[in-house]
C-alpha cells in the first residue's frame, strides 16, 4: 500500500474544520489540503485502501452539514485556483477553489456574467456550487447552477481523474429503465427548484452523467474543475420594493410578478425586517415600518424603456394589495433598494443567544401556487412550537428560507426545534414541496428523502451511490442517511456541543457572524501571539 498522504491531525486544525455554516459541529479525524489533482488522487486512493471516510469541502458555507463529518475533511478551497477563459464562446473553466465573486470579476470586463448569483458568492467555491447545484435571487429567470455547467473534471472514488461533458451521454455506471423513468416522473416534486437528492429527473431527461454528478454533494466524486457557461450582462435594469400588510396577499402577488418575467422576486417578512432594523441598517437602506412583508423585484431588459415599463406594469397591477411602493430606475437605485436584502443574512448571523438563528428548516420549496399556504403553515408551526422564525428569500421560485430563532437560554428549546423540524417536513409533504430548493440534503435532511420520494426512488438513490462509491468512502451520511441518522444531533450550540479549544470556537463564531467563510481554515488554527 502507498504511504499515508500528507494528513493534518493536530487537534487545533481538526477543531478549525469542525464547523461550517449551518447547525453542526463534528470534529474530523484528520484534514487534508491537497495542492492539486495528484495530491488529491493520493488522498482518495489511500482512503479507499484504508476505509477512511472523506468529507469533500470548499469554503464550508454549505448549510446542510455536508462539509463537516467524522472522517478526513479534504479542503479544496486552496489548491485549485486557476481559470481558463474562452470569452468568445462565453465559457470559463474554473478550478474548484475559484469563487463566484472571482468568476464575476474576471467576466465583467468582457460584458459577461455567471447568472445564478448565490448570496454567498463572495466565498462559495466553484466546486461547492456545482456540488450543491447552488442558486440565487436571479434563479427565478436563469435557473440553478446545473443549467450553466458545461463540463466538470472529477476524481472518482477509485482516485481516477476524468472529464464529464454535457451531451456525452450516461457513462457506464448507471442507467434507468423505462419503468424507472416513469417512477421518477411520478415521484419527483413539481417545484421550480430542487436540490434534494440525486437529480434523477434531469438525468432521465438529458441522459447525461453530468446531471448525476451536479448536486451530488461530494458523495459520488470530487469535482476539481467546472466549465461554466456565461451570458452577456443585460443592458438595463429597473425594480421596485413592494410592501404588504398581509402575507397571503403578498404570496398571491408572486405568480402575477413571475408572469412578467422578472430577474428576481425576493421576500423579507416582518420578523426579518425587524431584525435588520434592530441591527442598525445604514440610513441609505430603506426599511419601511409596519409591513407584514416586503417584495423586492428586479427586471432586466435590453432597453431602459422596457425595464421601466415592466416595473410600471407590476406596480399598477398590484396597487390594490400594496401599502408601500418604492421604485428604482437604474442599477444605483436598485442597490439602495436591495441594501435591506443584503443585510438579511449578516443581521441574522449576529443575533444573540436568546434568539440564535439556526438553519434547521431553512430551505423548503413549494409549487408557486402553494406559496401562500406554505408561509401561512410555517407561521402556524412556529407559533405552535414557540419558536419564532424569520422568512426570506426567493419567493419567485416558491422557495423561502425559514431561519428558526430559538432562545437557547430557555430549557426545552431542543424539543421545540425538533417539533418545528417535524411540522415543516409534514407541511412540505402535504404541499407537494421539496425540503431543499438550493442548499442540498447534507446530513440535515438525509433521513427525510424516503418520505418525499418513496422507497422505490430512494432505492435508486442507493443504487447510484453504490455504483459510484461501492466502499462508501465519499461523504457517508450525506444524501444517503447513516443508520443512526439524527438531524438534531452534533449541534454547534448547547451544552452537548463537541468540546474544542475556546479560542477556536470563538473564531468560528466570528466567521459565522461576519460571513468570513473565505478565510483559510488553517489560519483559524494558528494560536494568537
Ligand atoms: C450567508 C450565506 C448565504 C448563502 N446564500 C446562498 C444562496 O443564495 N444560494 C445558495 O445556493 N446557497 C447559499 N448559501 C449556501 C452555500 O453558500 C452554498 O451551498 C455553496 O454552494 C457552498 O459552497 P462552498 O464552497 O462553501 O461548499 P461547502 O460548504 O464546503 O460544501 C457544500 C457541499 O458540497 C460538497 N463539496 C464542496 N466542494 C466540493 C468539491 N470540490 N467536490 C465535491 N464536493 C464538494 C461538500 O462535501 C458539501 O456536501 C449561503 C450560505 C451562507 C453562509
Short mmCIF file of C-alpha atoms in Angstrom, two decimals, residues 13-348:
data_model
loop_
_atom_site.label_atom_id
_atom_site.label_comp_id
_atom_site.label_asym_id
_atom_site.label_seq_id
_atom_site.Cartn_x
_atom_site.Cartn_y
_atom_site.Cartn_z
CA UNK A 13 -6.54 22.09 12.96
CA UNK A 14 -9.19 19.42 13.31
CA UNK A 15 -11.19 21.82 15.52
CA UNK A 16 -10.92 24.58 12.90
CA UNK A 17 -12.65 22.25 10.42
CA UNK A 18 -15.34 21.07 12.84
CA UNK A 19 -17.94 23.62 11.76
CA UNK A 20 -19.37 25.05 8.59
CA UNK A 21 -22.36 27.33 8.12
CA UNK A 22 -25.48 25.60 9.41
CA UNK A 23 -26.00 23.91 12.72
CA UNK A 24 -23.34 21.23 13.18
CA UNK A 25 -20.04 20.79 14.95
CA UNK A 26 -18.29 17.47 14.23
CA UNK A 27 -14.57 17.16 14.83
CA UNK A 28 -12.92 15.25 11.94
CA UNK A 29 -10.21 12.65 12.47
CA UNK A 30 -7.88 14.42 10.05
CA UNK A 31 -7.65 17.18 7.46
CA UNK A 32 -6.04 17.24 4.03
CA UNK A 33 -5.46 20.37 1.95
CA UNK A 34 -4.30 18.96 -1.42
CA UNK A 35 -2.34 21.27 -3.69
CA UNK A 36 -3.69 19.87 -6.94
CA UNK A 37 -5.10 16.84 -8.67
CA UNK A 38 -2.25 14.44 -7.97
CA UNK A 39 -2.21 15.09 -4.24
CA UNK A 40 -5.97 14.67 -4.16
CA UNK A 41 -5.70 11.36 -6.01
CA UNK A 42 -3.19 10.19 -3.42
CA UNK A 43 -5.60 11.03 -0.61
CA UNK A 44 -8.54 9.29 -2.31
CA UNK A 45 -6.57 6.12 -3.07
CA UNK A 46 -5.24 5.97 0.47
CA UNK A 47 -8.77 6.44 1.86
CA UNK A 48 -10.11 3.67 -0.36
CA UNK A 49 -7.37 1.33 0.77
CA UNK A 50 -7.78 2.14 4.47
CA UNK A 51 -11.57 2.54 4.53
CA UNK A 52 -11.28 6.13 5.76
CA UNK A 53 -14.35 8.28 5.05
CA UNK A 54 -13.59 11.52 3.19
CA UNK A 55 -15.54 14.76 3.52
CA UNK A 56 -15.07 16.99 0.45
CA UNK A 57 -15.11 20.64 1.37
CA UNK A 58 -14.99 24.03 -0.32
CA UNK A 59 -15.46 27.21 1.70
CA UNK A 60 -17.63 25.39 4.25
CA UNK A 61 -20.56 27.77 3.68
CA UNK A 62 -23.00 24.95 2.92
CA UNK A 63 -26.00 24.98 5.24
CA UNK A 64 -26.91 21.29 5.42
CA UNK A 65 -23.84 19.83 7.12
CA UNK A 66 -22.30 18.23 4.02
CA UNK A 67 -18.88 19.76 4.56
CA UNK A 68 -18.37 18.51 8.13
CA UNK A 69 -18.02 14.93 9.25
CA UNK A 70 -16.13 12.34 11.25
CA UNK A 71 -13.70 11.19 8.56
CA UNK A 72 -10.90 13.20 6.96
CA UNK A 73 -12.03 16.58 5.70
CA UNK A 74 -10.50 17.33 2.30
CA UNK A 75 -10.32 21.07 1.74
CA UNK A 76 -10.44 22.01 -1.95
CA UNK A 77 -10.72 25.75 -1.34
CA UNK A 78 -6.96 26.33 -1.63
CA UNK A 79 -5.18 24.15 -4.16
CA UNK A 80 -7.39 24.51 -7.27
CA UNK A 81 -7.14 28.20 -8.02
CA UNK A 82 -6.92 28.61 -11.79
CA UNK A 83 -9.13 29.84 -14.60
CA UNK A 84 -9.06 29.26 -18.36
CA UNK A 85 -11.48 31.60 -20.15
CA UNK A 86 -12.78 31.39 -23.69
CA UNK A 87 -14.61 34.70 -23.81
CA UNK A 88 -15.55 34.37 -27.50
CA UNK A 89 -17.51 31.17 -26.72
CA UNK A 90 -18.72 32.59 -23.38
CA UNK A 91 -17.13 29.75 -21.46
CA UNK A 92 -14.82 29.72 -18.46
CA UNK A 93 -13.05 26.78 -16.88
CA UNK A 94 -12.52 27.39 -13.18
CA UNK A 95 -10.64 25.28 -10.68
CA UNK A 96 -12.71 24.03 -7.74
CA UNK A 97 -11.37 26.76 -5.42
CA UNK A 98 -12.46 29.71 -7.59
CA UNK A 99 -15.33 31.63 -6.01
CA UNK A 100 -18.40 33.08 -7.74
CA UNK A 101 -17.07 36.59 -6.97
CA UNK A 102 -13.75 35.81 -8.64
CA UNK A 103 -15.59 34.48 -11.70
CA UNK A 104 -17.77 37.57 -11.81
CA UNK A 105 -14.77 39.90 -11.56
CA UNK A 106 -12.97 38.06 -14.37
CA UNK A 107 -16.00 38.04 -16.69
CA UNK A 108 -17.32 41.58 -16.08
CA UNK A 109 -14.78 43.45 -18.27
CA UNK A 110 -15.96 41.25 -21.16
CA UNK A 111 -19.60 42.14 -20.52
CA UNK A 112 -20.31 38.62 -19.26
CA UNK A 113 -21.50 37.01 -16.03
CA UNK A 114 -22.47 33.72 -14.42
CA UNK A 115 -26.23 34.24 -13.96
CA UNK A 116 -27.01 32.12 -10.86
CA UNK A 117 -25.92 34.53 -8.12
CA UNK A 118 -25.79 32.91 -4.66
CA UNK A 119 -25.88 35.46 -1.85
CA UNK A 120 -22.77 33.63 -0.66
CA UNK A 121 -20.95 34.46 -3.93
CA UNK A 122 -18.11 36.23 -2.10
CA UNK A 123 -16.91 32.88 -0.75
CA UNK A 124 -18.82 29.94 -2.32
CA UNK A 125 -16.38 27.94 -4.47
CA UNK A 126 -16.99 26.58 -7.97
CA UNK A 127 -16.68 23.05 -6.58
CA UNK A 128 -19.17 23.76 -3.80
CA UNK A 129 -21.65 25.47 -6.12
CA UNK A 130 -21.57 22.57 -8.58
CA UNK A 131 -21.76 20.01 -5.76
CA UNK A 132 -24.87 21.65 -4.24
CA UNK A 133 -26.46 22.88 -7.50
CA UNK A 134 -26.44 26.34 -5.94
CA UNK A 135 -28.84 29.08 -6.94
CA UNK A 136 -29.61 32.69 -6.05
CA UNK A 137 -32.10 35.54 -6.41
CA UNK A 138 -31.73 35.58 -10.22
CA UNK A 139 -32.53 31.88 -10.46
CA UNK A 140 -36.18 32.82 -10.94
CA UNK A 141 -35.19 33.61 -14.54
CA UNK A 142 -31.93 31.72 -15.08
CA UNK A 143 -32.40 28.52 -13.04
CA UNK A 144 -29.84 26.88 -10.78
CA UNK A 145 -26.13 26.21 -11.36
CA UNK A 146 -26.88 22.97 -13.25
CA UNK A 147 -28.07 24.74 -16.39
CA UNK A 148 -24.84 26.78 -16.58
CA UNK A 149 -22.39 23.90 -16.21
CA UNK A 150 -20.99 22.54 -19.50
CA UNK A 151 -18.46 20.10 -18.05
CA UNK A 152 -16.67 19.14 -14.88
CA UNK A 153 -13.42 17.41 -14.03
CA UNK A 154 -13.65 14.82 -11.31
CA UNK A 155 -11.65 12.41 -9.22
CA UNK A 156 -13.80 9.36 -8.66
CA UNK A 157 -13.88 7.09 -5.61
CA UNK A 158 -11.10 4.93 -7.09
CA UNK A 159 -8.87 8.00 -7.43
CA UNK A 160 -9.14 8.19 -11.23
CA UNK A 161 -9.38 11.56 -12.96
CA UNK A 162 -11.68 12.25 -15.89
CA UNK A 163 -13.76 14.91 -17.59
CA UNK A 164 -17.57 14.66 -17.77
CA UNK A 165 -19.09 16.76 -20.54
CA UNK A 166 -22.67 17.86 -21.26
CA UNK A 167 -24.03 15.84 -24.17
CA UNK A 168 -21.55 12.97 -23.79
CA UNK A 169 -24.16 10.51 -22.53
CA UNK A 170 -24.83 8.46 -19.45
CA UNK A 171 -21.48 6.80 -18.89
CA UNK A 172 -21.13 3.16 -17.95
CA UNK A 173 -22.05 3.05 -14.32
CA UNK A 174 -25.73 3.82 -14.04
CA UNK A 175 -28.78 3.55 -16.27
CA UNK A 176 -32.54 3.84 -15.86
CA UNK A 177 -35.15 1.53 -17.37
CA UNK A 178 -38.32 2.98 -18.88
CA UNK A 179 -40.27 1.87 -15.80
CA UNK A 180 -37.82 3.58 -13.51
CA UNK A 181 -38.12 6.76 -15.56
CA UNK A 182 -41.89 6.70 -15.08
CA UNK A 183 -41.40 6.20 -11.37
CA UNK A 184 -39.14 9.24 -11.23
CA UNK A 185 -41.60 11.34 -13.20
CA UNK A 186 -44.33 10.36 -10.73
CA UNK A 187 -42.36 10.92 -7.53
CA UNK A 188 -40.20 14.00 -8.07
CA UNK A 189 -41.73 17.23 -6.74
CA UNK A 190 -43.11 19.67 -9.30
CA UNK A 191 -41.27 22.66 -7.86
CA UNK A 192 -39.29 25.26 -9.79
CA UNK A 193 -36.13 24.35 -7.85
CA UNK A 194 -34.98 21.19 -6.14
CA UNK A 195 -31.60 20.29 -4.63
CA UNK A 196 -32.85 17.34 -2.55
CA UNK A 197 -31.29 14.05 -3.58
CA UNK A 198 -29.69 12.96 -6.81
CA UNK A 199 -31.21 14.68 -9.86
CA UNK A 200 -32.55 11.52 -11.45
CA UNK A 201 -35.25 13.57 -13.16
CA UNK A 202 -32.66 15.67 -15.00
CA UNK A 203 -30.65 12.54 -15.77
CA UNK A 204 -33.78 10.88 -17.18
CA UNK A 205 -34.37 13.92 -19.42
CA UNK A 206 -30.84 14.53 -20.63
CA UNK A 207 -29.25 11.09 -20.42
CA UNK A 208 -26.13 12.91 -19.23
CA UNK A 209 -23.87 11.62 -16.48
CA UNK A 210 -23.16 15.27 -15.73
CA UNK A 211 -26.65 15.55 -14.25
CA UNK A 212 -25.92 12.77 -11.78
CA UNK A 213 -22.78 14.49 -10.55
CA UNK A 214 -24.03 18.08 -10.30
CA UNK A 215 -25.75 18.36 -6.93
CA UNK A 216 -24.26 15.12 -5.61
CA UNK A 217 -22.79 16.92 -2.56
CA UNK A 218 -19.43 15.18 -2.56
CA UNK A 219 -20.98 11.70 -2.32
CA UNK A 220 -20.14 10.41 -5.81
CA UNK A 221 -16.86 12.15 -6.73
CA UNK A 222 -14.62 15.11 -6.03
CA UNK A 223 -15.11 17.96 -8.50
CA UNK A 224 -11.75 19.54 -9.29
CA UNK A 225 -12.87 21.99 -12.01
CA UNK A 226 -16.04 23.34 -13.60
CA UNK A 227 -16.62 24.70 -17.08
CA UNK A 228 -19.17 27.49 -16.63
CA UNK A 229 -21.29 28.90 -19.43
CA UNK A 230 -21.66 32.68 -19.18
CA UNK A 231 -24.21 35.15 -20.54
CA UNK A 232 -23.99 38.79 -21.60
CA UNK A 233 -24.90 41.23 -18.83
CA UNK A 234 -28.29 42.73 -19.80
CA UNK A 235 -28.14 46.38 -20.80
CA UNK A 236 -30.74 47.78 -18.43
CA UNK A 237 -32.38 47.09 -15.14
CA UNK A 238 -35.16 48.55 -13.01
CA UNK A 239 -37.05 47.37 -9.98
CA UNK A 240 -39.23 48.10 -7.01
CA UNK A 241 -39.84 47.38 -3.34
CA UNK A 242 -43.46 46.47 -2.69
CA UNK A 243 -44.76 46.42 0.88
CA UNK A 244 -47.77 44.34 2.00
CA UNK A 245 -49.85 44.44 5.16
CA UNK A 246 -50.90 40.83 4.65
CA UNK A 247 -48.62 37.89 3.89
CA UNK A 248 -51.27 35.95 1.99
CA UNK A 249 -51.79 38.91 -0.36
CA UNK A 250 -48.02 39.09 -0.78
CA UNK A 251 -47.75 35.42 -1.68
CA UNK A 252 -50.68 35.71 -4.08
CA UNK A 253 -48.95 38.63 -5.83
CA UNK A 254 -45.93 36.47 -6.65
CA UNK A 255 -47.37 34.42 -9.57
CA UNK A 256 -48.53 37.69 -11.17
CA UNK A 257 -45.00 39.10 -10.90
CA UNK A 258 -43.38 35.90 -12.18
CA UNK A 259 -45.58 36.07 -15.28
CA UNK A 260 -43.89 39.41 -16.09
CA UNK A 261 -40.52 37.59 -16.45
CA UNK A 262 -38.57 39.21 -13.61
CA UNK A 263 -34.91 38.52 -12.87
CA UNK A 264 -35.57 38.42 -9.11
CA UNK A 265 -38.55 38.34 -6.73
CA UNK A 266 -37.29 38.28 -3.17
CA UNK A 267 -39.26 38.29 0.08
CA UNK A 268 -38.48 39.63 3.55
CA UNK A 269 -41.08 39.05 6.24
CA UNK A 270 -41.89 41.25 9.23
CA UNK A 271 -39.58 39.40 11.61
CA UNK A 272 -36.65 39.78 9.28
CA UNK A 273 -37.37 43.46 8.63
CA UNK A 274 -37.37 43.96 12.42
CA UNK A 275 -34.08 42.08 12.77
CA UNK A 276 -32.46 44.19 10.04
CA UNK A 277 -33.78 47.40 11.59
CA UNK A 278 -32.57 46.42 15.07
CA UNK A 279 -29.15 45.54 13.63
CA UNK A 280 -28.83 49.20 12.68
CA UNK A 281 -29.42 49.28 8.94
CA UNK A 282 -27.42 52.10 7.33
CA UNK A 283 -29.51 55.22 6.57
CA UNK A 284 -29.31 54.51 2.82
CA UNK A 285 -31.22 51.26 3.32
CA UNK A 286 -34.95 51.77 3.13
CA UNK A 287 -36.57 49.55 5.80
CA UNK A 288 -40.21 50.60 5.81
CA UNK A 289 -42.20 50.23 9.05
CA UNK A 290 -45.47 48.44 9.75
CA UNK A 291 -45.35 45.82 6.98
CA UNK A 292 -46.06 42.10 7.17
CA UNK A 293 -43.70 41.57 4.27
CA UNK A 294 -41.71 43.24 1.52
CA UNK A 295 -41.11 42.00 -2.03
CA UNK A 296 -38.04 43.22 -3.88
CA UNK A 297 -38.38 42.83 -7.62
CA UNK A 298 -35.85 43.27 -10.40
CA UNK A 299 -36.42 43.32 -14.15
CA UNK A 300 -33.54 43.13 -16.60
CA UNK A 301 -34.26 44.20 -20.15
CA UNK A 302 -32.36 45.27 -23.26
CA UNK A 303 -33.60 48.88 -23.13
CA UNK A 304 -34.25 51.35 -20.35
CA UNK A 305 -37.79 51.94 -21.58
CA UNK A 306 -38.60 48.24 -21.46
CA UNK A 307 -37.19 47.84 -17.92
CA UNK A 308 -39.04 50.90 -16.61
CA UNK A 309 -42.20 49.92 -18.45
CA UNK A 310 -42.47 46.50 -16.86
CA UNK A 311 -41.85 47.91 -13.38
CA UNK A 312 -44.73 50.33 -14.04
CA UNK A 313 -46.93 47.38 -15.06
CA UNK A 314 -46.01 45.48 -11.88
CA UNK A 315 -46.73 48.43 -9.59
CA UNK A 316 -50.05 49.23 -11.27
CA UNK A 317 -51.14 45.61 -11.30
CA UNK A 318 -50.61 45.28 -7.54
CA UNK A 319 -51.88 48.70 -6.50
CA UNK A 320 -54.86 47.22 -4.66
CA UNK A 321 -52.77 44.97 -2.39
CA UNK A 322 -49.61 47.02 -1.69
CA UNK A 323 -49.28 49.56 1.13
CA UNK A 324 -45.76 50.71 0.28
CA UNK A 325 -44.07 51.21 -3.09
CA UNK A 326 -40.58 52.46 -3.91
CA UNK A 327 -39.14 52.18 -7.42
CA UNK A 328 -35.64 52.26 -8.85
CA UNK A 329 -34.89 53.06 -12.48
CA UNK A 330 -31.20 52.17 -12.64
CA UNK A 331 -28.53 49.96 -11.03
CA UNK A 332 -27.56 52.53 -8.40
CA UNK A 333 -31.17 52.97 -7.28
CA UNK A 334 -31.65 49.22 -7.16
CA UNK A 335 -28.58 48.81 -4.98
CA UNK A 336 -30.19 51.14 -2.44
CA UNK A 337 -33.49 49.26 -2.51
CA UNK A 338 -31.68 45.93 -2.19
CA UNK A 339 -29.47 47.00 0.72
CA UNK A 340 -32.11 45.63 3.09
CA UNK A 341 -31.93 42.19 1.40
CA UNK A 342 -28.15 42.10 1.57
CA UNK A 343 -28.31 42.87 5.28
CA UNK A 344 -30.61 39.91 5.98
CA UNK A 345 -28.05 37.13 6.45
CA UNK A 346 -25.49 39.26 8.36
CA UNK A 347 -28.19 40.58 10.69
CA UNK A 348 -29.46 37.06 11.41
#
